[in-house]
Amino acid sequence: MHFVVTASATKTGQPVYRAPADTWTERFDAAQSFGERALAEAALEAARREEAVVCDPYLIDAAHAEIDGEPRLRPVALKEQIRADGPTVALP
Amino acid sequence: MYRYDEHDATIIRERVAQFHDQVARRLSGEISENEFKPLRLQNGLYMQLHAYMLRVAVPYGWLSSAQLHRLAHVARTWDKGYGHLSTRQNVQYNWPALEDVPKILAALAEVEMHAVQTSGNCIRNTTSDHFAGVAREELEDPRPYCELIRQWSTFHPEFAALPRKFKIAVTGSPRDRAAVQIHDIGIRIVENEAGERGFEILVGGGLGRTPRIARSIRDFLPKADLLSYLEAILRVYNEQGRRDNKYKARIKILVDALGVDAFREAVEAEWAEIKDGAMKLTDEELARVAKHFEPPAYESLEGGDALLAGKKLSPNRRFAAWLESNVEPHKVPGYAAVVITVKSPGRPPGDITADHMDAVAELAERFGFGEIVITHRQNLCIPDVRIDQLEALWAELDALALGEANYFRATDIIACPGLDYCSLANARSIPVAQRLTERLHKLERLEGVGELTINISGCINACGHHHVGNIGVLGIDKQGEEFYQLMLGGSSAEDASLGKILGPAIPSDEIVDAVDRVLDAYLSLRNDGERFLDCVRRVGTRSFKERVYV
Ligand code: SF4
């Protein structure tokens, strides 16, 4: 299991993911993943100090899945998949 | 409709300025999300899965065409070109950026709208019958009383931090289109034996984890005592309602815990202290508010019912079906009330584009008196249309793909945002509603099945009112997979009842077939002319279960 730090951007409420060099990305596939919970928790602690930029950071589970013939990291929970990809229904 | 006085306008302007400052402080990092959250919630701003969500209050669902045009402008300028009609007759925007919210609120304030008390543990928007003021069987227009409640409850200092949110609905008609029995307080306008008008007061209705049909605590309350009696109920609840567990904090739990008789006694004792005080409604005060709801300038028209009956024989089957399902008799001869269902294949229930908002606002000006009502079932209503203009109106609606003949039919589905938007969800609601609509939308099927409500919630919080759908669908999460529980026999009308679970939860890819089998079962079990709900009540759920779980 891998872990990713996520939060909602303060400006837009959009899901964002912790990326290398203490940055944030809107793309799940550009997120930094942690193989060990302790490392992920440390990253979460650091993210919590960025309250102006993001709201309510938390950890999510991620795992590799085969997508278009390639292994890609994906959120495990359906809710997090929808958060990462957007609504599953077309906007009107 | 009610127009702001200088006091209303000032308080809303000041509120916008205050929130503008709070947003600036949040964006600069001066205040944390924990500090900001209660402030944004007081201004109707939630955080959902993909973005902020702003809920705009529409008092008892009533809008002027200018307000609907402004809602369209907001959708186009600061959101993604659409809005969502909620079951509390409000409007929600799913994508506003935080820095734009004060601009949105300022634009809304210009047309006497706001987002105050659309969130948080306070008294929310009072809802009512979308045919208020025009329904033929109505005893009295409930809107003046809704407005009095709005004025009393807005910024009420004693009730700004209740144990939980609090919802009130009022109906002036014996036919209940406002779902008063599933509200914290339900109010019915009634007449006593002496022929005086007053209110029956019900308390403790609600859905969620502990669904309850409201219980009557007073058969007749004189009009003058409305606000003092509500104040007494709220005081008892505020003092004795639980605050240690949010799932046990609604008034229904307090009414259960005390018993309805003890609850009534507590309210009456509190009321005895305040009933003759400043909250007594004088005739002048009642008249002050009622004058905002005087009927528009109706014309004297001939041949109302006969004309409508004749039009239902139109060779245009779709128009005739629309008259049958979406057009309601009116108290003024020659007029009808029209429901525009915002439900059609491919469209999330209750989502309406900015272009459609503008178009409906224009139609309300041309064919009505410039008023539009948001209904509890996430539709729109133009309350005053001349019967001889119905065909022309329908043709324009049909050209906009808003002419579906499905009000209170199988595809007039209530669906909560579900897992596509809501962070509390277990499963998706909107795609299920869309798949059901795709399956059931053929006119023959809709007409064959007749009156039916399907309500879908994405979790036990029941924002989609699944307990009171004739068919209720509840999303559940089974080890990461979406499953759906079916309930039959619910109703939020005057014959309110809670649906009964039909059987084990059904996987997502089988739920549409299962609902289809429920409808087939109904068609084989019903007596002549028997509604779905009456059929379920007569034969029980077992006969359905045998045919659904094959
Ligand atoms: S019922 Fe549940 S999923 Fe649906 S909107 Fe309410 S909280 Fe969200």
XYZ file of C-alpha atoms in Angstrom, chain B residues 101-343:
243
model
C -18.143 34.293 -3.355
C -18.353 37.855 -1.941
C -18.915 39.112 -5.516
C -21.685 36.562 -5.976
C -23.297 37.584 -2.690
C -23.068 41.258 -3.650
C -24.728 40.524 -7.008
C -27.468 38.575 -5.238
C -28.004 41.322 -2.642
C -28.858 43.704 -5.481
C -31.911 41.547 -6.238
C -32.802 40.949 -2.575
C -31.200 37.524 -2.230
C -28.616 36.045 0.108
C -27.176 32.804 1.463
C -27.733 33.471 5.170
C -28.855 30.484 7.269
C -28.656 28.007 4.416
C -26.211 26.011 6.506
C -25.291 25.410 10.117
C -27.297 24.631 13.239
C -29.911 27.324 12.819
C -33.424 27.681 11.432
C -33.140 27.059 7.698
C -35.210 28.289 4.778
C -38.903 27.734 5.502
C -40.428 25.708 2.688
C -43.945 25.588 1.373
C -46.357 24.465 -1.304
C -45.203 25.505 -4.784
C -48.862 26.050 -5.641
C -49.252 28.432 -2.678
C -51.745 31.155 -3.449
C -53.126 29.401 -6.532
C -54.110 25.832 -5.555
C -57.812 25.351 -5.953
C -58.277 23.317 -2.777
C -56.145 25.680 -0.675
C -57.694 27.049 2.510
C -55.397 30.064 2.654
C -52.136 31.239 1.112
C -49.305 30.031 3.407
C -46.686 32.493 2.113
C -47.441 35.376 4.512
C -46.879 32.965 7.417
C -43.686 31.636 5.812
C -42.522 35.233 5.501
C -43.356 35.986 9.131
C -41.361 32.905 10.130
C -38.493 34.031 7.891
C -38.397 37.449 9.508
C -38.638 36.000 13.014
C -35.973 33.316 12.467
C -33.400 35.302 10.461
C -30.572 36.361 12.761
C -32.649 35.284 15.792
C -29.924 35.611 18.447
C -31.285 32.894 20.715
C -31.416 30.293 17.937
C -28.112 30.875 16.166
C -26.489 27.824 17.774
C -29.144 25.142 18.097
C -28.218 21.522 18.837
C -28.700 20.828 15.117
C -30.181 22.329 11.955
C -33.893 23.072 12.104
C -36.422 22.927 9.273
C -39.957 24.279 9.117
C -42.567 23.794 6.387
C -46.026 25.308 5.992
C -48.976 24.198 3.893
C -52.251 26.017 3.386
C -53.773 23.159 1.488
C -55.104 19.784 2.648
C -53.046 18.258 -0.199
C -49.543 18.349 1.175
C -46.949 19.243 -1.442
C -44.599 20.715 1.172
C -43.827 17.446 3.009
C -44.749 19.027 6.344
C -44.761 15.688 8.168
C -41.054 15.129 7.639
C -40.021 18.478 9.078
C -38.825 19.465 12.529
C -41.949 21.605 12.643
C -44.767 21.111 10.168
C -47.542 23.697 10.041
C -50.943 23.202 8.464
C -53.435 26.012 8.057
C -56.730 24.649 9.383
C -60.187 25.831 10.360
C -61.710 25.074 13.759
C -65.333 24.239 14.467
C -66.138 27.925 14.879
C -64.868 28.534 11.356
C -61.768 30.431 12.534
C -58.493 29.993 10.700
C -55.392 28.942 12.590
C -52.682 26.299 12.545
C -52.192 22.654 13.388
C -48.649 22.235 14.708
C -46.672 19.038 14.144
C -43.209 18.360 15.523
C -40.415 15.836 15.316
C -40.595 14.721 11.705
C -37.420 14.033 9.794
C -35.442 11.490 7.803
C -31.768 10.527 8.171
C -30.712 7.701 10.479
C -33.873 7.877 12.546
C -36.747 8.616 10.187
C -39.893 9.874 11.860
C -43.292 11.122 10.771
C -44.086 14.302 12.707
C -46.585 14.146 15.553
C -49.294 16.701 16.157
C -48.925 18.667 19.396
C -51.683 21.205 18.816
C -54.841 20.821 16.748
C -55.533 24.513 16.609
C -53.323 27.502 17.272
C -54.785 30.978 16.715
C -52.960 32.955 14.033
C -51.905 35.656 16.489
C -49.896 33.096 18.453
C -47.841 31.594 15.630
C -44.464 33.118 16.459
C -44.710 32.851 20.236
C -45.631 29.167 19.930
C -42.726 28.484 17.556
C -40.471 30.361 19.970
C -41.656 28.108 22.803
C -40.932 24.941 20.778
C -37.476 26.202 19.849
C -36.713 27.138 23.446
C -37.610 23.662 24.709
C -35.511 22.112 21.963
C -32.607 24.501 22.461
C -32.521 23.784 26.171
C -33.209 20.053 26.198
C -32.007 18.804 22.798
C -28.859 16.699 22.892
C -25.570 18.294 21.967
C -23.285 15.356 22.758
C -24.061 13.325 19.633
C -24.940 14.960 16.310
C -26.938 11.912 15.235
C -29.190 12.281 18.255
C -29.467 16.051 18.230
C -32.533 16.662 16.043
C -35.809 17.533 17.733
C -37.336 14.186 16.695
C -34.977 12.440 19.130
C -36.041 14.782 21.946
C -39.717 14.172 21.172
C -39.024 10.416 21.223
C -37.097 10.656 24.482
C -39.643 12.776 26.347
C -42.710 11.280 24.705
C -45.007 13.500 22.679
C -47.276 14.337 25.642
C -44.420 15.438 27.892
C -42.913 17.404 25.013
C -46.238 19.140 24.441
C -46.523 19.974 28.156
C -43.052 21.479 28.162
C -43.911 23.620 25.150
C -47.245 24.740 26.580
C -45.574 25.659 29.889
C -42.953 27.732 28.083
C -45.585 29.276 25.868
C -47.741 30.303 28.840
C -44.868 32.569 29.899
C -44.551 34.391 26.584
C -47.833 34.093 24.703
C -49.192 37.492 25.683
C -45.920 39.321 25.185
C -44.410 41.262 22.317
C -44.601 38.341 19.883
C -48.381 38.399 19.644
C -49.211 39.036 16.007
C -51.579 41.960 15.642
C -54.014 42.285 12.762
C -51.906 45.177 11.463
C -48.765 43.049 11.428
C -50.537 40.181 9.667
C -51.920 42.663 7.132
C -48.489 44.284 6.637
C -47.009 40.995 5.509
C -50.093 39.693 3.689
C -50.158 42.739 1.420
C -46.953 41.515 -0.232
C -48.844 38.434 -1.424
C -51.940 39.996 -2.885
C -53.114 38.238 -6.051
C -51.845 39.605 -9.363
C -54.135 41.335 -11.838
C -55.998 38.301 -13.180
C -58.274 38.754 -16.156
C -61.867 37.626 -16.134
C -61.803 34.560 -18.345
C -64.466 32.140 -19.514
C -64.546 28.392 -19.879
C -61.647 27.352 -17.639
C -62.160 23.678 -16.786
C -63.990 22.835 -19.993
C -61.236 24.476 -22.017
C -58.553 22.495 -20.171
C -60.499 19.244 -20.564
C -60.852 19.950 -24.274
C -57.131 20.565 -24.667
C -56.380 17.219 -23.057
C -58.025 15.637 -26.115
C -55.407 17.250 -28.342
C -54.102 14.944 -31.093
C -50.627 16.001 -29.980
C -50.112 13.182 -27.498
C -47.071 14.696 -25.837
C -48.863 17.974 -25.210
C -51.944 16.144 -23.936
C -49.765 14.042 -21.609
C -48.052 17.205 -20.330
C -51.428 18.791 -19.567
C -52.361 15.659 -17.659
C -49.206 15.461 -15.551
C -47.695 18.955 -15.348
C -50.692 21.292 -15.251
C -52.629 21.910 -12.057
C -56.118 23.425 -11.682
C -56.034 27.026 -10.462
C -58.322 28.853 -8.055
C -58.938 31.587 -10.643
C -61.113 30.518 -13.612
C -59.240 30.422 -16.905
C -55.805 29.985 -15.324
C -53.608 27.002 -14.511
C -50.364 26.394 -12.631
C -47.602 24.795 -14.687
C -44.741 22.635 -13.459
C -41.615 22.628 -15.610
C -39.858 19.420 -14.730
C -36.107 19.779 -14.728
C -35.725 16.055 -15.326
